[in-house]
mmCIF file of N, CA and C in Angstrom:
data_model
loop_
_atom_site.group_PDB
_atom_site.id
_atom_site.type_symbol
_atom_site.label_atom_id
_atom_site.label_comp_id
_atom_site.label_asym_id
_atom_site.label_seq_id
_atom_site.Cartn_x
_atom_site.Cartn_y
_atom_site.Cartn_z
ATOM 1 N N UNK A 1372 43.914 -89.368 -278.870
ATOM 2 C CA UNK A 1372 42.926 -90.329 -279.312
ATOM 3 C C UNK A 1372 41.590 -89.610 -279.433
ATOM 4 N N UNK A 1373 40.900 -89.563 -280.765
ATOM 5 C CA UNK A 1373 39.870 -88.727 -281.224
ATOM 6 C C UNK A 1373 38.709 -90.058 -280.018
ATOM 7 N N UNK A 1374 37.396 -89.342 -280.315
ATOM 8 C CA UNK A 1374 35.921 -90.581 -280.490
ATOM 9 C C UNK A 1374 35.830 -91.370 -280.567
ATOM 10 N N UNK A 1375 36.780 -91.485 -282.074
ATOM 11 C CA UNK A 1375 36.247 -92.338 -282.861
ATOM 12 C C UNK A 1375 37.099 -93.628 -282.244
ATOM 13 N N UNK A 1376 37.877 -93.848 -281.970
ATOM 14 C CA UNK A 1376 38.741 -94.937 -281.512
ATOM 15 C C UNK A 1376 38.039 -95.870 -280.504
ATOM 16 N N UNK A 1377 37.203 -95.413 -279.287
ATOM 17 C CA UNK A 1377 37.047 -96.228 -278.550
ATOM 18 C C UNK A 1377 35.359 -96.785 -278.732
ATOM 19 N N UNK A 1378 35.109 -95.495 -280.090
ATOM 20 C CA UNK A 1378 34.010 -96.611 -280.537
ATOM 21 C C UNK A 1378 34.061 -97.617 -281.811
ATOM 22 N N UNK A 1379 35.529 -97.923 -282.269
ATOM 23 C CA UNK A 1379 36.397 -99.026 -283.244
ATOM 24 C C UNK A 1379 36.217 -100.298 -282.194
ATOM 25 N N UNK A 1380 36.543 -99.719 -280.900
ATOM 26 C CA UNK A 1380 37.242 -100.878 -280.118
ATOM 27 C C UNK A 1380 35.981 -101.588 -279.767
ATOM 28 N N UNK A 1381 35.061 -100.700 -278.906
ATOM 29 C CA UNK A 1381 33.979 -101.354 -278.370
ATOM 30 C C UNK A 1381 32.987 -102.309 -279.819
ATOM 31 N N UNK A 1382 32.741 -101.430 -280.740
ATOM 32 C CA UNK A 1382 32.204 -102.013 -281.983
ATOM 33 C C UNK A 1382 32.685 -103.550 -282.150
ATOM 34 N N UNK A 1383 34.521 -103.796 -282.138
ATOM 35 C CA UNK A 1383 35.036 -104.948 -282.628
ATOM 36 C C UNK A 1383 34.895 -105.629 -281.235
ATOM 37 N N UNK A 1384 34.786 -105.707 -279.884
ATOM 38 C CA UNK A 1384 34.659 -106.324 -278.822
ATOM 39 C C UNK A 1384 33.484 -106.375 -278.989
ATOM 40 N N UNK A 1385 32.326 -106.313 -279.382
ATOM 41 C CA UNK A 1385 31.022 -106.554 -279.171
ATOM 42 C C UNK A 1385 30.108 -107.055 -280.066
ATOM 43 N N UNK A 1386 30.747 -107.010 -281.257
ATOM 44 C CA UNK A 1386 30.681 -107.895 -282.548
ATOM 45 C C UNK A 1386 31.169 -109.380 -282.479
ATOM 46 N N UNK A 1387 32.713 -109.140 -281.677
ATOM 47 C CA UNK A 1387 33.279 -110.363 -282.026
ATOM 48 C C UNK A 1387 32.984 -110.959 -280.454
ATOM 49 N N UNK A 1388 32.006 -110.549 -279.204
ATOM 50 C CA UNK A 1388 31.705 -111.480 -278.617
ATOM 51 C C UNK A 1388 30.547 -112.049 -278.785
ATOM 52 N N UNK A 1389 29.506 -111.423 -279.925
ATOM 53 C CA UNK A 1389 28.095 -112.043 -280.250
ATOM 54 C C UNK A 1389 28.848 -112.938 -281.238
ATOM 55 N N UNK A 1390 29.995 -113.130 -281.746
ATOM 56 C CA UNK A 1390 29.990 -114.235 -282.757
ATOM 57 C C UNK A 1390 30.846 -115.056 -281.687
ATOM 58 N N UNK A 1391 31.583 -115.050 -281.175
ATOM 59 C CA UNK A 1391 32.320 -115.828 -279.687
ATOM 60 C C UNK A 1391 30.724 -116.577 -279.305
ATOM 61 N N UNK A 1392 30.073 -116.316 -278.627
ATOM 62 C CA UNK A 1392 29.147 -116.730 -278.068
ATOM 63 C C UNK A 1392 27.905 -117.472 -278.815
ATOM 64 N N UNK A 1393 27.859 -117.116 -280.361
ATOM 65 C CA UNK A 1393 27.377 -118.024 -281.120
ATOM 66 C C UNK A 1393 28.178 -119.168 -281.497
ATOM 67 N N UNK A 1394 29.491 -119.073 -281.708
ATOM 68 C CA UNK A 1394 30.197 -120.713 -282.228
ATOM 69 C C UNK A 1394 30.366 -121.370 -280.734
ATOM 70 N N UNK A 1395 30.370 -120.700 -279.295
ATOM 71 C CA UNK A 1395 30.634 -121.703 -278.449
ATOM 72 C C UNK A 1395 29.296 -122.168 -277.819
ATOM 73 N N UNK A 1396 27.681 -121.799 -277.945
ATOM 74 C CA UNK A 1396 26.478 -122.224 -277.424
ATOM 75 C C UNK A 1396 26.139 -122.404 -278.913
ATOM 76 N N UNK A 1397 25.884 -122.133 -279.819
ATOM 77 C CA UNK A 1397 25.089 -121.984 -280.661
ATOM 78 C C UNK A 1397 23.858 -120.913 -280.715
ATOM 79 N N UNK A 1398 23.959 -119.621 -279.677
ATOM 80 C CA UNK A 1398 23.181 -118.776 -279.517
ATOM 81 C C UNK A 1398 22.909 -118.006 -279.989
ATOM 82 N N UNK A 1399 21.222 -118.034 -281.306
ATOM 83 C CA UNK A 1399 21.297 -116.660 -282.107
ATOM 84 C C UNK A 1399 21.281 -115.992 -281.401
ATOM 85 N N UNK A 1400 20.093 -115.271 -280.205
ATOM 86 C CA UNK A 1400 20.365 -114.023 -279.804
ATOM 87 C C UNK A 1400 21.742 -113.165 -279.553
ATOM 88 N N UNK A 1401 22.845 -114.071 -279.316
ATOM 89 C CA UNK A 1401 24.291 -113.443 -278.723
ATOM 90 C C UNK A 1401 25.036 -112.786 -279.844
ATOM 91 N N UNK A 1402 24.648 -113.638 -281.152
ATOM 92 C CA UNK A 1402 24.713 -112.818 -282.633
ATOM 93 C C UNK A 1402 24.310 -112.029 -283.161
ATOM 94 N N UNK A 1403 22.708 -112.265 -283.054
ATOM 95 C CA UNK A 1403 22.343 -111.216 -283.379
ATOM 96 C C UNK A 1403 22.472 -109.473 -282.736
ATOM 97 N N UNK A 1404 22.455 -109.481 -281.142
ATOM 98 C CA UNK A 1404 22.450 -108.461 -280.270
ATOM 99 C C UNK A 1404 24.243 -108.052 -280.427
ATOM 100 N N UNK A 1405 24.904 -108.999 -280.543
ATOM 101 C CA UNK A 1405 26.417 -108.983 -280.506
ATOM 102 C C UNK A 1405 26.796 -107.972 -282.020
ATOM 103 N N UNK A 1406 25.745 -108.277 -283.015
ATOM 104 C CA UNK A 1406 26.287 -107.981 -284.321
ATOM 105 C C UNK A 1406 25.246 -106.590 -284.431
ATOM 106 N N UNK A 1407 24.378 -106.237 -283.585
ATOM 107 C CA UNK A 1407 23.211 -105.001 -284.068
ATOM 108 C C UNK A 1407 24.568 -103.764 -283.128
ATOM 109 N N UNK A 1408 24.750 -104.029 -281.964
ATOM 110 C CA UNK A 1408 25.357 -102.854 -281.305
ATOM 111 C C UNK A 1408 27.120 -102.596 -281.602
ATOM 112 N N UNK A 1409 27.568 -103.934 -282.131
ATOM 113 C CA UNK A 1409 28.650 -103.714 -282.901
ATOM 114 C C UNK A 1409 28.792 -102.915 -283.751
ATOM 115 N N UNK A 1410 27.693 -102.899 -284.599
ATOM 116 C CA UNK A 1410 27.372 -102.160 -286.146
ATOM 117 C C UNK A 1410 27.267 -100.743 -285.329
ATOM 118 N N UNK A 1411 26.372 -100.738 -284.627
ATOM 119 C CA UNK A 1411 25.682 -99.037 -283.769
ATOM 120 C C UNK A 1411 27.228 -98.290 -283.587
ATOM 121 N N UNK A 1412 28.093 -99.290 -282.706
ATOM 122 C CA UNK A 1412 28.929 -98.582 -282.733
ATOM 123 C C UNK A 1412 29.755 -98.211 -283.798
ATOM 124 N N UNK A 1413 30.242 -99.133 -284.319
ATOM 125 C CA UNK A 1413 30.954 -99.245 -285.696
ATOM 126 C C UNK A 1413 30.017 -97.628 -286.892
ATOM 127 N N UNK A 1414 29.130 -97.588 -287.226
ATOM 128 C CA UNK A 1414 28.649 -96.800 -287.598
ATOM 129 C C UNK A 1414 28.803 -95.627 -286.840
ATOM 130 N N UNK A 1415 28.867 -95.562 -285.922
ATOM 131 C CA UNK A 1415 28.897 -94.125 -284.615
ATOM 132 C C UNK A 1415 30.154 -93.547 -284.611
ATOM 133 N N UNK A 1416 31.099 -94.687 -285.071
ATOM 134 C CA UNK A 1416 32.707 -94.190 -285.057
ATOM 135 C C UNK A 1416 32.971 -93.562 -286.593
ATOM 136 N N UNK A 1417 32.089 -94.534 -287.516
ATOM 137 C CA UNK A 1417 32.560 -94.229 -288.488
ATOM 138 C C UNK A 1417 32.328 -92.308 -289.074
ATOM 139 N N UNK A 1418 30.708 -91.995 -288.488
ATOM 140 C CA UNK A 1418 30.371 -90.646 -288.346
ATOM 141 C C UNK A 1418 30.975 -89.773 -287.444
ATOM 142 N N UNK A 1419 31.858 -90.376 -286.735
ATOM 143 C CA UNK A 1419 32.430 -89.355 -285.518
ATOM 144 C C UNK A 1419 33.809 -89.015 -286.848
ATOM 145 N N UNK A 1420 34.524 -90.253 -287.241
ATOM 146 C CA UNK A 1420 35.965 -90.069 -288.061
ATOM 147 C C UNK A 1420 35.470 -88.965 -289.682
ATOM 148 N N UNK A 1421 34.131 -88.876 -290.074
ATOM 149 C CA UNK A 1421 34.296 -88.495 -291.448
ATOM 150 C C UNK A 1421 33.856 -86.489 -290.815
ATOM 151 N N UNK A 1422 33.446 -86.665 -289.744
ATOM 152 C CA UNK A 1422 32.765 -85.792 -289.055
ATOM 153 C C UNK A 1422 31.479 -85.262 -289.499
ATOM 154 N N UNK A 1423 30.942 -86.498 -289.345
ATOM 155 C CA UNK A 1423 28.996 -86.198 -289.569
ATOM 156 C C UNK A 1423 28.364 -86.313 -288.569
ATOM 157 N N UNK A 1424 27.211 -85.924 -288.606
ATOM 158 C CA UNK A 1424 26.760 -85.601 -287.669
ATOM 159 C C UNK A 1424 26.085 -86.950 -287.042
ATOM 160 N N UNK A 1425 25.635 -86.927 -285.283
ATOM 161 C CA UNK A 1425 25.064 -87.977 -284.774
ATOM 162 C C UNK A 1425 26.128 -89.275 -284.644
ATOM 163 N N UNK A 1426 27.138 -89.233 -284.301
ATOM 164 C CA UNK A 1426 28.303 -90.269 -284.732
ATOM 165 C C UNK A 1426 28.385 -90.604 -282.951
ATOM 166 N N UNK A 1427 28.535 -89.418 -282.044
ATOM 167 C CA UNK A 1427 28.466 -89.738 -280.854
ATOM 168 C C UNK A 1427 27.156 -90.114 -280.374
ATOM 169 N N UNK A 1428 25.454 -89.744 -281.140
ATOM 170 C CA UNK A 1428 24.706 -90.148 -280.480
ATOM 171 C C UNK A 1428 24.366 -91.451 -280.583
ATOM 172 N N UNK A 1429 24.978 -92.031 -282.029
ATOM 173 C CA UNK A 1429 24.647 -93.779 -281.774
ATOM 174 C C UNK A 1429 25.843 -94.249 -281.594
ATOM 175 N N UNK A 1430 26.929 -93.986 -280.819
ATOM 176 C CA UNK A 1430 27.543 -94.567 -280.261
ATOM 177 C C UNK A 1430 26.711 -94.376 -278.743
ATOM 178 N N UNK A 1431 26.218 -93.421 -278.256
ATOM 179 C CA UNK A 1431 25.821 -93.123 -276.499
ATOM 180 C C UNK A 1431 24.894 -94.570 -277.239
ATOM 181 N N UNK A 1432 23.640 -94.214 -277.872
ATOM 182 C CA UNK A 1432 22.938 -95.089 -277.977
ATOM 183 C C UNK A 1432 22.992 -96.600 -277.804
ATOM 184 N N UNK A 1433 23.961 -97.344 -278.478
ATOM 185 C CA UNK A 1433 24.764 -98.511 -278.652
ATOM 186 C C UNK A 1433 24.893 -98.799 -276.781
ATOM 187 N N UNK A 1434 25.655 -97.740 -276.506
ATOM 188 C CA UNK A 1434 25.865 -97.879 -275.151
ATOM 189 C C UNK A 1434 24.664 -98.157 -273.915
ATOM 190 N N UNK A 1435 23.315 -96.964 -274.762
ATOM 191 C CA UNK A 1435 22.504 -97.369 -273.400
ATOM 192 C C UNK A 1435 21.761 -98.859 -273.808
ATOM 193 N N UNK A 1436 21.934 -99.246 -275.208
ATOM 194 C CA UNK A 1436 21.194 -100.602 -275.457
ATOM 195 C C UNK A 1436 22.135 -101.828 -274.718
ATOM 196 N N UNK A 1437 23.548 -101.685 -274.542
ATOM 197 C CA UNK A 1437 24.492 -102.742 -274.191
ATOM 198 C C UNK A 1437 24.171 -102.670 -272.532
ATOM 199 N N UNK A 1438 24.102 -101.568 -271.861
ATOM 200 C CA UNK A 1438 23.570 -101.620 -270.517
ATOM 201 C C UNK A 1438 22.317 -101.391 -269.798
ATOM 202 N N UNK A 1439 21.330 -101.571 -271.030
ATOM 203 C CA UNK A 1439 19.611 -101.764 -270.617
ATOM 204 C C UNK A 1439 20.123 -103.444 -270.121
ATOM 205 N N UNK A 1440 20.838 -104.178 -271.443
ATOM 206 C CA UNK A 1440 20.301 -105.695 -271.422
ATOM 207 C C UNK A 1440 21.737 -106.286 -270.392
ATOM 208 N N UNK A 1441 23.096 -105.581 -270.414
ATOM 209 C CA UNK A 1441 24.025 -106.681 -270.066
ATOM 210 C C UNK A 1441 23.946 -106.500 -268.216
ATOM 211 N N UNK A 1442 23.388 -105.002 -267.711
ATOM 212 C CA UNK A 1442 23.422 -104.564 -266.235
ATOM 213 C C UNK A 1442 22.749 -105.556 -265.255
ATOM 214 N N UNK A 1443 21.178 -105.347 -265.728
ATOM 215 C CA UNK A 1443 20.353 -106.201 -265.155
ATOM 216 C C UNK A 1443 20.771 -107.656 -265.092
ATOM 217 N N UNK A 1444 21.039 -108.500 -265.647
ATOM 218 C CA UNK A 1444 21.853 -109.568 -266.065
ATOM 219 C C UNK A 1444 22.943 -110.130 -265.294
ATOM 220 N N UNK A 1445 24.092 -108.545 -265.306
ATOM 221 C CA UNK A 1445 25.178 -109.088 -264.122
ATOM 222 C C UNK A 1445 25.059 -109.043 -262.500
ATOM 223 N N UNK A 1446 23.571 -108.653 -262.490
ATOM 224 C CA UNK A 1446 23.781 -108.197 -261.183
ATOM 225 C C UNK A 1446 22.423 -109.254 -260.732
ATOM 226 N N UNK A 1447 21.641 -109.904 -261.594
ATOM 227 C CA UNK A 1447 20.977 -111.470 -261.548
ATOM 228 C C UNK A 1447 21.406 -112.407 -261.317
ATOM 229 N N UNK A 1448 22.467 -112.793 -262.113
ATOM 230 C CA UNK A 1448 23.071 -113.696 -262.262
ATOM 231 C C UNK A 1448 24.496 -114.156 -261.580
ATOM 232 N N UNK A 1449 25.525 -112.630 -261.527
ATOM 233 C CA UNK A 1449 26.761 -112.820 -260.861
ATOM 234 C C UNK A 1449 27.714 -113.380 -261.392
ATOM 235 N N UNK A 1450 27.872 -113.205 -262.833
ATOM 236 C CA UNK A 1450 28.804 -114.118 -263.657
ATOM 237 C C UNK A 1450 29.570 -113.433 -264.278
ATOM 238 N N UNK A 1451 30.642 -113.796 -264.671
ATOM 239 C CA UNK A 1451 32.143 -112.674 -264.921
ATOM 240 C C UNK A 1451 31.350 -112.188 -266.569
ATOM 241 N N UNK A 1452 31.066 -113.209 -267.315
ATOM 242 C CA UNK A 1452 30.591 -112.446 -268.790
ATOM 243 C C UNK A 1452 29.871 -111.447 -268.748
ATOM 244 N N UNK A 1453 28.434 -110.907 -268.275
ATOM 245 C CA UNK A 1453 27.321 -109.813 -268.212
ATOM 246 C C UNK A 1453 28.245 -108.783 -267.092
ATOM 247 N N UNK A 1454 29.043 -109.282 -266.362
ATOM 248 C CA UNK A 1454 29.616 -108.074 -265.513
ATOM 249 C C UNK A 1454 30.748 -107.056 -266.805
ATOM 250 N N UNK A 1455 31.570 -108.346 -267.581
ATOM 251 C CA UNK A 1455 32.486 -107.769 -268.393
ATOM 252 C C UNK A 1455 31.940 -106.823 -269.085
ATOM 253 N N UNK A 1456 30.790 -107.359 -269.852
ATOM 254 C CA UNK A 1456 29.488 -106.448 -270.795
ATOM 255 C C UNK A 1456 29.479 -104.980 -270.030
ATOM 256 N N UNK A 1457 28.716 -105.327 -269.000
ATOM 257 C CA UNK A 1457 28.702 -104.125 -267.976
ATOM 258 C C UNK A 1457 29.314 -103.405 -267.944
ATOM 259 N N UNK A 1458 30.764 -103.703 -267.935
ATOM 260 C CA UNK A 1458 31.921 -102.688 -267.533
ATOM 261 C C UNK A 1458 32.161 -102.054 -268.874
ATOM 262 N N UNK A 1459 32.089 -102.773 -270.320
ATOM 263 C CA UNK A 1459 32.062 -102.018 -271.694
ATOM 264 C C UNK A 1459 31.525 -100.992 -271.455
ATOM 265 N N UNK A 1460 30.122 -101.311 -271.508
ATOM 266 C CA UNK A 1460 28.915 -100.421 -271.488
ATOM 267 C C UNK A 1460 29.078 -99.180 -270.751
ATOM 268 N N UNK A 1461 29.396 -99.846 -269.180
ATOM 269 C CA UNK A 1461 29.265 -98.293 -268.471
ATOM 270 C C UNK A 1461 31.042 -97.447 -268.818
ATOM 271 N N UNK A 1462 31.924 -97.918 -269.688
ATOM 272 C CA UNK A 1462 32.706 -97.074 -270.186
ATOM 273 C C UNK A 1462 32.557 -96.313 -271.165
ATOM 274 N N UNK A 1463 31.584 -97.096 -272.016
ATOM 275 C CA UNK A 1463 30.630 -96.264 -273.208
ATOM 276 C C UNK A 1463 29.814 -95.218 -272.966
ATOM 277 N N UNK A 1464 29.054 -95.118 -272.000
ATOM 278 C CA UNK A 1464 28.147 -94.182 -271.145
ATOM 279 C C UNK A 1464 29.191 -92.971 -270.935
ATOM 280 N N UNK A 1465 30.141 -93.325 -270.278
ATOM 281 C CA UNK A 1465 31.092 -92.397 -269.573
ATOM 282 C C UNK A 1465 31.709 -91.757 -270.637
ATOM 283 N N UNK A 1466 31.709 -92.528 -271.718
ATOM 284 C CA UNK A 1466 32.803 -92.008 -272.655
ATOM 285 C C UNK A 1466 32.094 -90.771 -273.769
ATOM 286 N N UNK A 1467 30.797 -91.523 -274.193
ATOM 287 C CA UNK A 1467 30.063 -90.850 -275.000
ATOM 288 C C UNK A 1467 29.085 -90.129 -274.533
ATOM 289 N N UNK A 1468 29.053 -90.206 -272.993
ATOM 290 C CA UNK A 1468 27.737 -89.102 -272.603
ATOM 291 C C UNK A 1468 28.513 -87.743 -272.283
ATOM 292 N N UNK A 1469 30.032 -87.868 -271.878
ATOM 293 C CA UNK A 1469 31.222 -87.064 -271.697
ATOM 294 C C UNK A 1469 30.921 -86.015 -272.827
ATOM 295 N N UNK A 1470 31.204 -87.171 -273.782
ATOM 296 C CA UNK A 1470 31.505 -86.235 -274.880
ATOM 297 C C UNK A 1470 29.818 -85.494 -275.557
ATOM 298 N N UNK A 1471 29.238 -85.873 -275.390
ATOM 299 C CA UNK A 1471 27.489 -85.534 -275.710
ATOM 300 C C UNK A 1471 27.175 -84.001 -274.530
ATOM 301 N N UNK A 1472 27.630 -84.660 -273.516
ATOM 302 C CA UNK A 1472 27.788 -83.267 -272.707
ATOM 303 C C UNK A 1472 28.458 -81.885 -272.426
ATOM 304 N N UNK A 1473 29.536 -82.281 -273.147
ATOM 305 C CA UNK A 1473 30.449 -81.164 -273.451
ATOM 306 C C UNK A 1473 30.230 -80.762 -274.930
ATOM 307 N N UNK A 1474 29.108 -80.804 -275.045
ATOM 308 C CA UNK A 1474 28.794 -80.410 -276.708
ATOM 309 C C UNK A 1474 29.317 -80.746 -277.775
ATOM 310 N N UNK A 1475 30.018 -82.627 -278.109
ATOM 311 C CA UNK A 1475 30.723 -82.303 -279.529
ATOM 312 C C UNK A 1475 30.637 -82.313 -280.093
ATOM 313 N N UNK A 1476 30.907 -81.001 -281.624
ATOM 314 C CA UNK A 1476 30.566 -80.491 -282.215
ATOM 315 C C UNK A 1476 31.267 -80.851 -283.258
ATOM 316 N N UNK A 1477 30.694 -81.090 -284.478
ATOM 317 C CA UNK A 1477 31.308 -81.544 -286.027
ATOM 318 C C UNK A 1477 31.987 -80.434 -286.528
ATOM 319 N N UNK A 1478 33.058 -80.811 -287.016
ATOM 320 C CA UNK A 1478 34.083 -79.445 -287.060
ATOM 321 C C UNK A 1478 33.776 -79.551 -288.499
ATOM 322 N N UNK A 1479 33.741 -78.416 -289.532
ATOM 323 C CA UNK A 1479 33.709 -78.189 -291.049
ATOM 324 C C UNK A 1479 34.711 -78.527 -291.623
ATOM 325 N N UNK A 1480 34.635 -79.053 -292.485
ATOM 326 C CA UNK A 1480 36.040 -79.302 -293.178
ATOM 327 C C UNK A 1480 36.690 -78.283 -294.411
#
């Protein structure tokens, strides 16, 4: 499993819980924030799969924006949703700072 895969997954889990959370409150922010870091990732995967460059840094990115806002939150509040967020996030961190740290490098085609 390349990069790019687990930033497909997180992209479509984080897209489709800002639109989850808009048809069941009616909450723009959960759409809008749900649909900006979806895209981050979604775009981050898509540059990791064509192998361009910066594909892992807005996926890390995506990641530190999902656990600036969902961390503080689960640990306020105590509620299974911002903890779930949480646990995305800090797999995103782990996943893409991994890979940011071990230098990865866009291979030439």
């Amino acid at each position: 499993m390349g990069q790019d895969t687990p930033a497909y997954i997180l992209a479509a889990l984080t897209a489709g819980g800002g639109i989850t959370g808009y048809i069941r409150t009616g909450s723009i922010p959960s759409i809008a924030a749900g649909c900006t870091v979806g895209a981050l990732y979604g775009l981050g995967a898509y540059r990791i799969q064509q192998r361009q460059s910066y594909g892992v840094e807005l996926a890390l990115l995506a990641s530190l924006i999902l656990a600036g806002s969902s961390i503080p939150r689960a640990i306020r509040t105590q509620k299974p949703l911002p903890a779930g967020l949480s646990m995305l996030a800090l797999f995103g961190l782990w996943t893409f700072g991994n890979a940011y740290r071990l230098g990865y490098k866009v291979k030439s085609v």
